[in-house]
Coordinates of C-alpha atoms and ligand atoms in Angstrom, one line a residue:
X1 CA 9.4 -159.0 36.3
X2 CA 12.0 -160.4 33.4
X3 CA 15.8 -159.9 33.1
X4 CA 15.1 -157.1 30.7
X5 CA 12.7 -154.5 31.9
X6 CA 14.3 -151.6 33.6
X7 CA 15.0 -150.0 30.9
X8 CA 14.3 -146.1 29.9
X9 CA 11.2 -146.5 29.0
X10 CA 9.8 -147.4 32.6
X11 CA 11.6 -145.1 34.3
X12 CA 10.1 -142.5 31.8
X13 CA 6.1 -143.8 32.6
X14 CA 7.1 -144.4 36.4
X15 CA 6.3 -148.3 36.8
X16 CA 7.5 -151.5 35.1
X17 CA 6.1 -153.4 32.7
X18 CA 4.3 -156.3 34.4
X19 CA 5.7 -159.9 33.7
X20 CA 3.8 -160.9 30.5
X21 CA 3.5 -163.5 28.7
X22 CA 4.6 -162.3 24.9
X23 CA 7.8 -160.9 27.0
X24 CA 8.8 -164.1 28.1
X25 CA 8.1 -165.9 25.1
X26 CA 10.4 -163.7 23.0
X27 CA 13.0 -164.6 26.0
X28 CA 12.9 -167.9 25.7
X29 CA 13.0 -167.7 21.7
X30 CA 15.8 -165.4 21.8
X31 CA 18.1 -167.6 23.8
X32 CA 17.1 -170.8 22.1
X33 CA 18.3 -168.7 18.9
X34 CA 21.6 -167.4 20.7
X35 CA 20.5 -164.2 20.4
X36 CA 22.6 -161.4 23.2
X37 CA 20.5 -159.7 25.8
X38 CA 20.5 -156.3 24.0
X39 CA 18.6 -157.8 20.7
X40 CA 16.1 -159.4 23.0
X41 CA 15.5 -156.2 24.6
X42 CA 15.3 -154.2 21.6
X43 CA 12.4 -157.5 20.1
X44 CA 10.8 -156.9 23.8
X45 CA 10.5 -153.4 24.3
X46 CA 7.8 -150.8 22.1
X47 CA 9.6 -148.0 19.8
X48 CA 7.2 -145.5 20.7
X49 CA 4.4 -145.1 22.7
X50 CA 1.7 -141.8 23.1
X51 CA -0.2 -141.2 25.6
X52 CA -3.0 -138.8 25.3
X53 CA -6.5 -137.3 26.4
X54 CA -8.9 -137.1 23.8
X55 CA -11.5 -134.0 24.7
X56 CA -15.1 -135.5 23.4
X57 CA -18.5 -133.7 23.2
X58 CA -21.8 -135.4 22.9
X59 CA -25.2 -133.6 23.4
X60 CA -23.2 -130.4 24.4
X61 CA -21.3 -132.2 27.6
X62 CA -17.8 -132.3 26.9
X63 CA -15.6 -135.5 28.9
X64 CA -12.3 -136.6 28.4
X65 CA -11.0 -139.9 26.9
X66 CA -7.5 -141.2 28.2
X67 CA -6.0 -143.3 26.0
X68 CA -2.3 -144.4 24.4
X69 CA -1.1 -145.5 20.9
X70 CA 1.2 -148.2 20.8
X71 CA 4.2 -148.6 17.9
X72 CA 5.6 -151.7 18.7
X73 CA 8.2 -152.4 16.2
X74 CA 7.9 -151.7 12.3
X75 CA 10.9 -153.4 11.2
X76 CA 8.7 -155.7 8.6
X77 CA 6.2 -152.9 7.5
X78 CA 4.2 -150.5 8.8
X79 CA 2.9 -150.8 12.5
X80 CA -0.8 -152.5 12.5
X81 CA -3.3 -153.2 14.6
X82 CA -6.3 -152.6 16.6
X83 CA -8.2 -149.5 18.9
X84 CA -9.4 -151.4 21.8
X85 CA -12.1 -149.7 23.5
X86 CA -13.0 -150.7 27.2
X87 CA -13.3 -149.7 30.4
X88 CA -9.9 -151.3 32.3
X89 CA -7.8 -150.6 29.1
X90 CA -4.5 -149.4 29.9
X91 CA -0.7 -148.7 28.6
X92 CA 0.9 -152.0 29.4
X93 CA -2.3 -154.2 28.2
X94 CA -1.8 -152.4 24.9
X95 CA 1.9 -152.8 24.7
X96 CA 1.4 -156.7 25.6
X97 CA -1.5 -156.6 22.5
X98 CA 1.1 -154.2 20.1
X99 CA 4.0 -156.8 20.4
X100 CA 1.9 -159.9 19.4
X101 CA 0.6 -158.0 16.7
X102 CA 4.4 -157.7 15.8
X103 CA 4.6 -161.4 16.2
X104 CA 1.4 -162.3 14.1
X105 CA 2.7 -160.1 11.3
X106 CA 5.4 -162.0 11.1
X107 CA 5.0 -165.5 11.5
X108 CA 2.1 -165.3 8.8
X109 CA 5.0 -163.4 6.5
X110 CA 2.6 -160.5 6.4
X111 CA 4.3 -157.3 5.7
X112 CA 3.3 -155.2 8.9
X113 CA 4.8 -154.2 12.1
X114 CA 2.7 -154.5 15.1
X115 CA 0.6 -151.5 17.0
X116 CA -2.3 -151.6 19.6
X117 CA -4.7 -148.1 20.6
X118 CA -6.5 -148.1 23.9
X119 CA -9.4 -145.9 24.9
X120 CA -10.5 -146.3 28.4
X121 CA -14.3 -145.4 28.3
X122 CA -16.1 -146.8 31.2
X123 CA -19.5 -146.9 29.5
X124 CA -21.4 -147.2 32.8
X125 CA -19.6 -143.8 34.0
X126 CA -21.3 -142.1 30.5
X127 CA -24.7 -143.2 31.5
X128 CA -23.9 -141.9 34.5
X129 CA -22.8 -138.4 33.0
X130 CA -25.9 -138.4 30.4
X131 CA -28.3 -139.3 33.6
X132 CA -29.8 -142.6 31.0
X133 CA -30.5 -145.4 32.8
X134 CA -31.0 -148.2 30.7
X135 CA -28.7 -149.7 27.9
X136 CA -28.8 -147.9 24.7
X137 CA -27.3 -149.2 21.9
X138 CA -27.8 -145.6 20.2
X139 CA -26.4 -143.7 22.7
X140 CA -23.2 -146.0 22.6
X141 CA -22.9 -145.4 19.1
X142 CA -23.2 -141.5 19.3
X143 CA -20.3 -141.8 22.1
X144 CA -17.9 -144.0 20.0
X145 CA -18.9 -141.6 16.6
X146 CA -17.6 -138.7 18.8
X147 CA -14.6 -140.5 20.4
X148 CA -13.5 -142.3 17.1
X149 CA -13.9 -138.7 15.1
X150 CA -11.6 -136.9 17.6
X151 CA -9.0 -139.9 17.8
X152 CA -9.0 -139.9 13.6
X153 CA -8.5 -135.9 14.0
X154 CA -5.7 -136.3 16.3
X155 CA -3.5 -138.5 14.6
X156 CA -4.5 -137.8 11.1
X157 CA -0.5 -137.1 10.7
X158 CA 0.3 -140.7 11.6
X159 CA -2.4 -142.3 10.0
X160 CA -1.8 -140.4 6.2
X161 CA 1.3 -141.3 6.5
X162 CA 0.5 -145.0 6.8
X163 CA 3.0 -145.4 10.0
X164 CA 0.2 -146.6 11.9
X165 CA -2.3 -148.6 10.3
X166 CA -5.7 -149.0 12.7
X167 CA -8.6 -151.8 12.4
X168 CA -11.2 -152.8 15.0
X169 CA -10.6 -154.4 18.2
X170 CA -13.0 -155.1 21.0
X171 CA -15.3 -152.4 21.5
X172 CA -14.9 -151.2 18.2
X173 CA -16.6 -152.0 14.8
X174 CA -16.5 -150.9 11.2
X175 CA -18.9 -148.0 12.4
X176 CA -15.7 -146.7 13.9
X177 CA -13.8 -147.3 11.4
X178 CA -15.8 -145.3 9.1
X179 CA -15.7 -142.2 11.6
X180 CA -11.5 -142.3 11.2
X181 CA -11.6 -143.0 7.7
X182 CA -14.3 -139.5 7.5
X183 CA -11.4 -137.9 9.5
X184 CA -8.6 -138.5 6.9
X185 CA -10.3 -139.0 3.8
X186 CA -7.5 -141.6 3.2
X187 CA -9.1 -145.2 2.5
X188 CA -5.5 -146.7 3.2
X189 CA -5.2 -145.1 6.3
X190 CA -7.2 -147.7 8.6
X191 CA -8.6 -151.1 7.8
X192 CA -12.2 -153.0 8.7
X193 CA -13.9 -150.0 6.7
X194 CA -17.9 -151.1 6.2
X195 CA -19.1 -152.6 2.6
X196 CA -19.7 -149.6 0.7
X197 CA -17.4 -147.5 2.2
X198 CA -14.3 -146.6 -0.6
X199 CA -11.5 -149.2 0.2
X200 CA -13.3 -151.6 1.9
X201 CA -12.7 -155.5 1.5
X202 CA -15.4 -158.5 0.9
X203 CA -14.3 -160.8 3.6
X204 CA -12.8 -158.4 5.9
X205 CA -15.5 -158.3 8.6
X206 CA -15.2 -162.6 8.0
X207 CA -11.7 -162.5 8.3
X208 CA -10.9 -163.3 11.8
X209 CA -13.9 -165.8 12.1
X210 CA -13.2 -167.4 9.1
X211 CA -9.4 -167.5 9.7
X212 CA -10.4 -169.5 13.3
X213 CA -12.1 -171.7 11.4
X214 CA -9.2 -172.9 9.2
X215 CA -7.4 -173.1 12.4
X216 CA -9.9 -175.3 14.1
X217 CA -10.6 -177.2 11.2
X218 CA -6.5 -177.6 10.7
X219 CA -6.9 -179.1 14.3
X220 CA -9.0 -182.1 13.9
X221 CA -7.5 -183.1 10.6
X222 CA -4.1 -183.1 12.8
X223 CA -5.7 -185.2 15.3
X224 CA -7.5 -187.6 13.0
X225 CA -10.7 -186.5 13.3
X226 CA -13.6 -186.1 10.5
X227 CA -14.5 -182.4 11.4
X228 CA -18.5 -183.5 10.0
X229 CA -18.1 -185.8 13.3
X230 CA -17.0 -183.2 15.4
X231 CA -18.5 -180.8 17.9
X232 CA -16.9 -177.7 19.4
X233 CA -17.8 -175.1 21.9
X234 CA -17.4 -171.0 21.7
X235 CA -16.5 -168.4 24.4
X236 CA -17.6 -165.2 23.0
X237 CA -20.0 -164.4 20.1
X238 CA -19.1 -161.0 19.2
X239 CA -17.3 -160.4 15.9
X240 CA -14.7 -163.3 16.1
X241 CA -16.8 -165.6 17.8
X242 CA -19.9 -165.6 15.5
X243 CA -18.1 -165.8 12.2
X244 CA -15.9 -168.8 13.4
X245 CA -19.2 -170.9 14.7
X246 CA -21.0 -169.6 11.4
X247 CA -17.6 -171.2 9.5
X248 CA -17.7 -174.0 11.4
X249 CA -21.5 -175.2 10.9
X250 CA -21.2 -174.4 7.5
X251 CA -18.7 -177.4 7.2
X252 CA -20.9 -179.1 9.1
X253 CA -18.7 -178.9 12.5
X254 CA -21.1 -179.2 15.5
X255 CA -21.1 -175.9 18.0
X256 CA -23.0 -177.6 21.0
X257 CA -22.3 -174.6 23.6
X258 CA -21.5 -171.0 23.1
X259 CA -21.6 -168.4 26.2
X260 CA -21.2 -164.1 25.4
X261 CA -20.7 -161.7 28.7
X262 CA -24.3 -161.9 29.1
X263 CA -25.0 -165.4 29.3
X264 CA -25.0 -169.1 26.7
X265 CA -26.6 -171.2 25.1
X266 CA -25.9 -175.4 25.3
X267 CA -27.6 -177.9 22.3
X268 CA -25.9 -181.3 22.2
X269 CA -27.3 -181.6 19.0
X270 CA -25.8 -178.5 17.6
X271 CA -27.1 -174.7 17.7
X272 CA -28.5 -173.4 14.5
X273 CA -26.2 -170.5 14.3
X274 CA -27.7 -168.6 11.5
X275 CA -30.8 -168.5 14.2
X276 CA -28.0 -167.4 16.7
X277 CA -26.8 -164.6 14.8
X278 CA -29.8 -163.2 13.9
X279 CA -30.9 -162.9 17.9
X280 CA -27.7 -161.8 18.8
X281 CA -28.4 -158.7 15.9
X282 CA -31.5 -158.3 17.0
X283 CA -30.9 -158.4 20.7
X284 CA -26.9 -157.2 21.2
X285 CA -26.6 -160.7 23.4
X286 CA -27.3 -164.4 22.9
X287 CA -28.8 -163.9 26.4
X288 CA -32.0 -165.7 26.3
X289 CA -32.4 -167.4 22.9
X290 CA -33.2 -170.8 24.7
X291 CA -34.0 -172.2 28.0
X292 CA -31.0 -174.8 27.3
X293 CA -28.3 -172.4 28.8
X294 CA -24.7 -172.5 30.4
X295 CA -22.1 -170.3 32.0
X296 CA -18.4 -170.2 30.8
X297 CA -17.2 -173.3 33.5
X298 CA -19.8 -175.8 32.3
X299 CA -18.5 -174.1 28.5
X300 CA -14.9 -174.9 29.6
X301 CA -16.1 -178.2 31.2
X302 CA -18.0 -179.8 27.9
X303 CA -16.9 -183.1 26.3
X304 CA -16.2 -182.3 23.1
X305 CA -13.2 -181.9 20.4
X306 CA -11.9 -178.4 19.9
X307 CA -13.3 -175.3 22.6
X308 CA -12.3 -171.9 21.0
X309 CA -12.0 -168.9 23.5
X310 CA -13.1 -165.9 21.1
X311 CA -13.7 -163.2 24.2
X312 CA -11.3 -161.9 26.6
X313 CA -7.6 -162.8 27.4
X314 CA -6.2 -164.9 30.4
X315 CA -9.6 -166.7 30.7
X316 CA -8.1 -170.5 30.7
X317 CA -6.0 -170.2 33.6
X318 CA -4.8 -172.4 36.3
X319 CA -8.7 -173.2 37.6
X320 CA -10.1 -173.5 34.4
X321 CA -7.9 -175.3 32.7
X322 CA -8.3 -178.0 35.0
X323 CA -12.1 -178.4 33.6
X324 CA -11.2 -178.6 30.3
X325 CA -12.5 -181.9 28.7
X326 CA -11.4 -180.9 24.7
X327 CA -8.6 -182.3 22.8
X328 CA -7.6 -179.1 21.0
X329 CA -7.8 -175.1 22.1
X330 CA -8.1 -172.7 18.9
X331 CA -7.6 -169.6 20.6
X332 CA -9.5 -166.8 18.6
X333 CA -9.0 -164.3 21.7
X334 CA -5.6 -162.9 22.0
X335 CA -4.0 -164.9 24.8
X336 CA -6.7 -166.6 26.0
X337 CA -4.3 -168.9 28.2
X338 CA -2.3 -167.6 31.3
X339 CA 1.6 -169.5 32.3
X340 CA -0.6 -171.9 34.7
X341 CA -3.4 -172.6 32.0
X342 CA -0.8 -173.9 29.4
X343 CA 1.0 -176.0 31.9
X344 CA -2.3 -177.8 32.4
X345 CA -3.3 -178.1 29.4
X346 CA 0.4 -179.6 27.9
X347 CA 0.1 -181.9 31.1
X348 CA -3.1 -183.3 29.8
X349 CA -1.1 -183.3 25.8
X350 CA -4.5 -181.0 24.9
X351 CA -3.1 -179.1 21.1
X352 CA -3.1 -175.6 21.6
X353 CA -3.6 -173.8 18.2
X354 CA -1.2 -170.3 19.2
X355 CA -3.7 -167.4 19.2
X356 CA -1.2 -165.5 16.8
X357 CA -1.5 -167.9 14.1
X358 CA -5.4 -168.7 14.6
X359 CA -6.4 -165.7 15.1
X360 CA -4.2 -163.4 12.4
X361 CA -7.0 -163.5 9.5
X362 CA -8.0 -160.5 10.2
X363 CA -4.7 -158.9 9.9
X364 CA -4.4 -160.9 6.7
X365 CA -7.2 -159.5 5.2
X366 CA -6.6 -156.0 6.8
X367 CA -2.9 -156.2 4.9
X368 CA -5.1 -157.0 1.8
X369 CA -7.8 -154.4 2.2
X370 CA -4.4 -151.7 2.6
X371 CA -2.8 -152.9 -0.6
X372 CA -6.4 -152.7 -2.5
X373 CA -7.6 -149.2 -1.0
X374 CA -3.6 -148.0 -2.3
X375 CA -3.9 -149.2 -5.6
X376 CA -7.9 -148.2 -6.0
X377 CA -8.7 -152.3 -7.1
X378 CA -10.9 -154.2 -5.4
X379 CA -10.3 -158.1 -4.5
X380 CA -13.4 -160.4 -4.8
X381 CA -14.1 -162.2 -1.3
X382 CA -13.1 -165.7 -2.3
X383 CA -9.6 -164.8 -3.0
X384 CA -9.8 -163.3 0.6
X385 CA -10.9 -166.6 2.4
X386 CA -8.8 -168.3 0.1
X387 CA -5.3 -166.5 0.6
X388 CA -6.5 -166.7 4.3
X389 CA -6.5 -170.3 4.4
X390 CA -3.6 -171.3 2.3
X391 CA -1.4 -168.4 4.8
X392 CA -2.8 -170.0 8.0
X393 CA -2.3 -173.3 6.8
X394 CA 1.2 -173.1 5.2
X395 CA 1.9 -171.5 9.3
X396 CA 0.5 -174.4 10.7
X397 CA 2.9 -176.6 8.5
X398 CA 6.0 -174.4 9.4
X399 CA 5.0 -174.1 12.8
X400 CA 5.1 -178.4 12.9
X401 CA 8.3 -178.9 11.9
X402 CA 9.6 -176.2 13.9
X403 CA 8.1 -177.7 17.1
X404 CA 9.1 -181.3 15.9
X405 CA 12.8 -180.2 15.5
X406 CA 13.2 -178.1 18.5
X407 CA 11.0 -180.1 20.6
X408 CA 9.2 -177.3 21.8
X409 CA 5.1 -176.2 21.9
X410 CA 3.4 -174.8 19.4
X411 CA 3.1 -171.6 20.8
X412 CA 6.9 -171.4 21.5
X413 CA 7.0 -172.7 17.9
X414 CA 5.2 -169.9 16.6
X415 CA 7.1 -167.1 18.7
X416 CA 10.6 -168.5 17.3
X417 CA 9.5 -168.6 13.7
X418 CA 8.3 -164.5 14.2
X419 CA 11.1 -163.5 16.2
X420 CA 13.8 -165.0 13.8
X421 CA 11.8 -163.1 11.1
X422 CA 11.6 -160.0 12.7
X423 CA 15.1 -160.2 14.1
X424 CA 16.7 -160.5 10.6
X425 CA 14.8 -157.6 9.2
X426 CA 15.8 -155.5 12.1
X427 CA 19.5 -156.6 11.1
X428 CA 18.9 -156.0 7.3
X429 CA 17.8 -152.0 8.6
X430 CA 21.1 -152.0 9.9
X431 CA 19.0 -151.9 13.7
X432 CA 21.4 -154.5 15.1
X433 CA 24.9 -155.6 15.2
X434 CA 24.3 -159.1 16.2
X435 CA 24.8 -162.1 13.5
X436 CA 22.3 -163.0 11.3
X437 CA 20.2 -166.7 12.3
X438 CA 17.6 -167.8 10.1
X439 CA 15.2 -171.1 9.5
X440 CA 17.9 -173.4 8.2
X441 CA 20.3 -172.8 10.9
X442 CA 17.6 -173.4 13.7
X443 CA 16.4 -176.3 11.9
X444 CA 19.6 -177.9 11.8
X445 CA 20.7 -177.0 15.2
X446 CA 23.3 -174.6 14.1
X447 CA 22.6 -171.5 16.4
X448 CA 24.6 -168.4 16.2
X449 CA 25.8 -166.0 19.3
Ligands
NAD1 P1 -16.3 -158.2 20.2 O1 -16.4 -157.0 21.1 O2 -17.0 -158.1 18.9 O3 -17.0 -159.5 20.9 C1 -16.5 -159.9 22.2 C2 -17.5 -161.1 22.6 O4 -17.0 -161.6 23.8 C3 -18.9 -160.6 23.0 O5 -19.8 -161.5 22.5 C4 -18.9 -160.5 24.5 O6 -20.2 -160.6 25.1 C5 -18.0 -161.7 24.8 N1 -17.4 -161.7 26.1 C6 -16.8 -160.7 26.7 N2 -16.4 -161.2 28.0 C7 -16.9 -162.4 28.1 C8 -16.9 -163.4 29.1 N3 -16.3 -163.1 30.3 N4 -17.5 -164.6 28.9 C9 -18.1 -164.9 27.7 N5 -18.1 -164.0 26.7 C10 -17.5 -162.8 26.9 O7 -14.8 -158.6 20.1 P2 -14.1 -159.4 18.9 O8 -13.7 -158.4 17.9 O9 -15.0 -160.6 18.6 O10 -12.8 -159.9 19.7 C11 -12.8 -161.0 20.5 C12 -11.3 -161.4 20.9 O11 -10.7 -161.7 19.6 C13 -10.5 -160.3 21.5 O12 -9.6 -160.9 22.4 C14 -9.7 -159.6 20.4 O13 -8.5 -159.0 20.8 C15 -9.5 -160.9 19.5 N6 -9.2 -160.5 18.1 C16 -10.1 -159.9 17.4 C17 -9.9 -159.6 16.0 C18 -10.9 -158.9 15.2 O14 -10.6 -158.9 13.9 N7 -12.0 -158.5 15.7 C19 -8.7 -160.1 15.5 C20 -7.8 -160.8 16.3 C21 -8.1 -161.0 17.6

């Protein structure tokens, strides 16, 4: 637990907030910016948080559907980011996965706040319920239809009114995003609609793939090496995963292993990914497209240049790190690295691309699907990828000198460029009382109390 955390807000839900990772980052930023305890709490700790139980019926049964809306902080714009759907979801995860999206907003210099939505469905618990007993992808889909339509019904307030903007996050698609959007009849009111769909955005379901990419590519340039030359390996093939190797072999960057929950696939000469995709459509897993396979230890454990964790957090952690044999991590995931992991990894001088920087294309596009569905005009998907490159690169470049003149990590880099942003708008709302900090006093050393 950090200096900060018995605050009201604790007390109110019963139980701390568990030590985390985005908690202590913003620590350490805001006292290597001078910044006094209460502002650091006030960065730190969620504005508002729901918590609710969403009534669902499918095939006449009704259950119910626990789940909590997070508003981190909207100093910057209005609060954004993904519904999580999963079956260990719960309030502090989201609140750890609302304040990066705060953080991502604002080191990119996109004009959002940060939010996270969880639903805790246990899918194996509705199978159970519906008495089905094996995997259906259609019955999953007429669960999340229901659960997404009641969740768009229920906050149809907060989303019209743009305070909340949401997208997809694991467990959820553009499917889902189409059931909310049917729920408010407001295009702007969530992002990651489907092509077709009014306000929807060529790139958007690219985005975050795509934005990886950059990031990776970014990498090996940094480290001098000719990305046609290089080979990479990919933990996780769902939305983020798939679109970043597909980026990736399109530049001709070979993906020699990937792995999904159910299973991976190893080819030291590279995997045709187009091939990959398709099985994965076809199949819902990558689970038995070749007899070359591998699990995610020999993943972590491969000699190559970048490995890019595109699946669940906390996976490179102080066993796995140990394996790892690349010179650069991209993270796709959100915090794919626990304390122990990054201690490794900076030991062995591996580059670790910060998740909320590699990762924030899909927030990028999501800001520019929300400007087009408001204004009715469409962008063409080129000047998507495009303004998703030039945003993650020009971070990269701020987030280099930052690190070079404060002798820091990247990540720590990245967490004091977004909190000195968001800090200064919070001051400019009239939020805080502290003095004002920004780029060109860090950089020159010149903090302010
Ligand atoms: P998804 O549900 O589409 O895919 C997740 C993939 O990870 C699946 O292939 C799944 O099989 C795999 N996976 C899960 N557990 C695994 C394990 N233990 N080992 C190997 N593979 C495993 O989710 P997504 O949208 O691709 O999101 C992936 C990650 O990226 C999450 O951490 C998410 O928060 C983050 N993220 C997503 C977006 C987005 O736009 N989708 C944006 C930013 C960050």
């Amino acid at each position: 637990m950090n200096a900060f955390q018995k605050t009201g807000m604790e007390q109110i839900i019963g139980s701390p907030e568990p030590s985390n990772v985005s908690s202590a980052l913003i620590e350490m930023a805001g006292k290597r910016l001078g910044l006094n305890k209460n502002t650091i709490v006030e960065l730190i700790k969620p504005q508002n948080i729901y918590i609710f139980r969403l009534p669902v019926e499918v095939f006449g049964k009704i259950f119910n559907v626990w789940g909590c809306v997070v508003l981190h902080n909207n100093a910057r714009g209005p609060y954004k980011g993904g519904i999580r759907l999963a079956g260990d979801v719960d309030v502090w995860e989201t609140t750890e996965l609302a304040r990066l999206m705060t953080l991502k907003t604002a080191v990119t210099g996109i004009e959002f706040g940060g939010g996270k939505s969880g639903l805790r469905v246990d899918m194996q618990e509705l199978y159970n319920l519906f008495d089905i007993r094996t995997r259906s992808f259609d019955f999953e889909r007429v669960v999340k239809r229901a659960i997404f339509k009641e969740y768009g019904n229920k906050f149809r307030t907060m989303l019209t009114s743009h305070t909340y903007i949401p997208a997809p996050d694991m467990g959820a698609s553009a499917e889902q995003m189409t059931e909310i959007y049917n729920a408010t009849g407001d295009p702007a009111s969530v992002t990651g609609k489907p092509e077709g769909v009014h306000g929807w955005l060529p790139g958007r379901k690219e985005s975050t793939g795509y934005g990886v990419s950059v990031a990776a590519i970014e990498s090996l340039q940094h480290l001098g090496i000719e990305p046609t030359k290089a080979k990479v390996a990919i933990q996780g093939f769902g939305n983020v995963g798939s679109y970043t190797a597909y980026y990736l072999a399109e530049q001709g960057v070979k993906v020699v292993g990937v792995t999904d929950s159910n299973g991976g696939v190893y080819d030291k000469d590279g995997i045709d990914i187009l091939e990959l995709m398709d099985y994965a459509q076809k199949h819902g897993t990558i689970a038995g497209f070749s007899d070359n396979t591998l699990d995610n230890d020999q993943l972590f454990s491969l000699d190559i240049d970048v490995l890019l964790p595109c699946a669940a957090g906390h996976v490179l952690n102080g066993r796995t790190s140990k394996m790892v044999q690349a010179k650069a991590i991209v993270s796709g995931a959100n915090m794919p690295i626990t304390p122990e992991g990054m201690e490794i990894l900076e030991g062995e001088n591996i580059l670790v691309f910060p998740d909320i920087v590699a990762n924030s294309g899909g927030v990028i596009a999501s800001n520019m699907e929300y400007s087009g569905s408001l204004s009715a005009q469409q962008k063409n998907k080129d000047n998507v990828l495009s303004f998703i490159k030039h945003t993650i690169t020009d971070t990269f470049a701020n987030i280099l000198d930052i690190k070079a003149a404060e002798k820091v990590n990247l990540t720590e880099a990245s967490i004091i460029l977004a909190v000195m942003r968001i800090r200064d708008a919070m001051k400019l709302r009239g939020w805080l009382t502290a003095t004002s900090c920004n780029f060109n006093e860090l950089s020159n050393g010149n903090h302010k109390n």
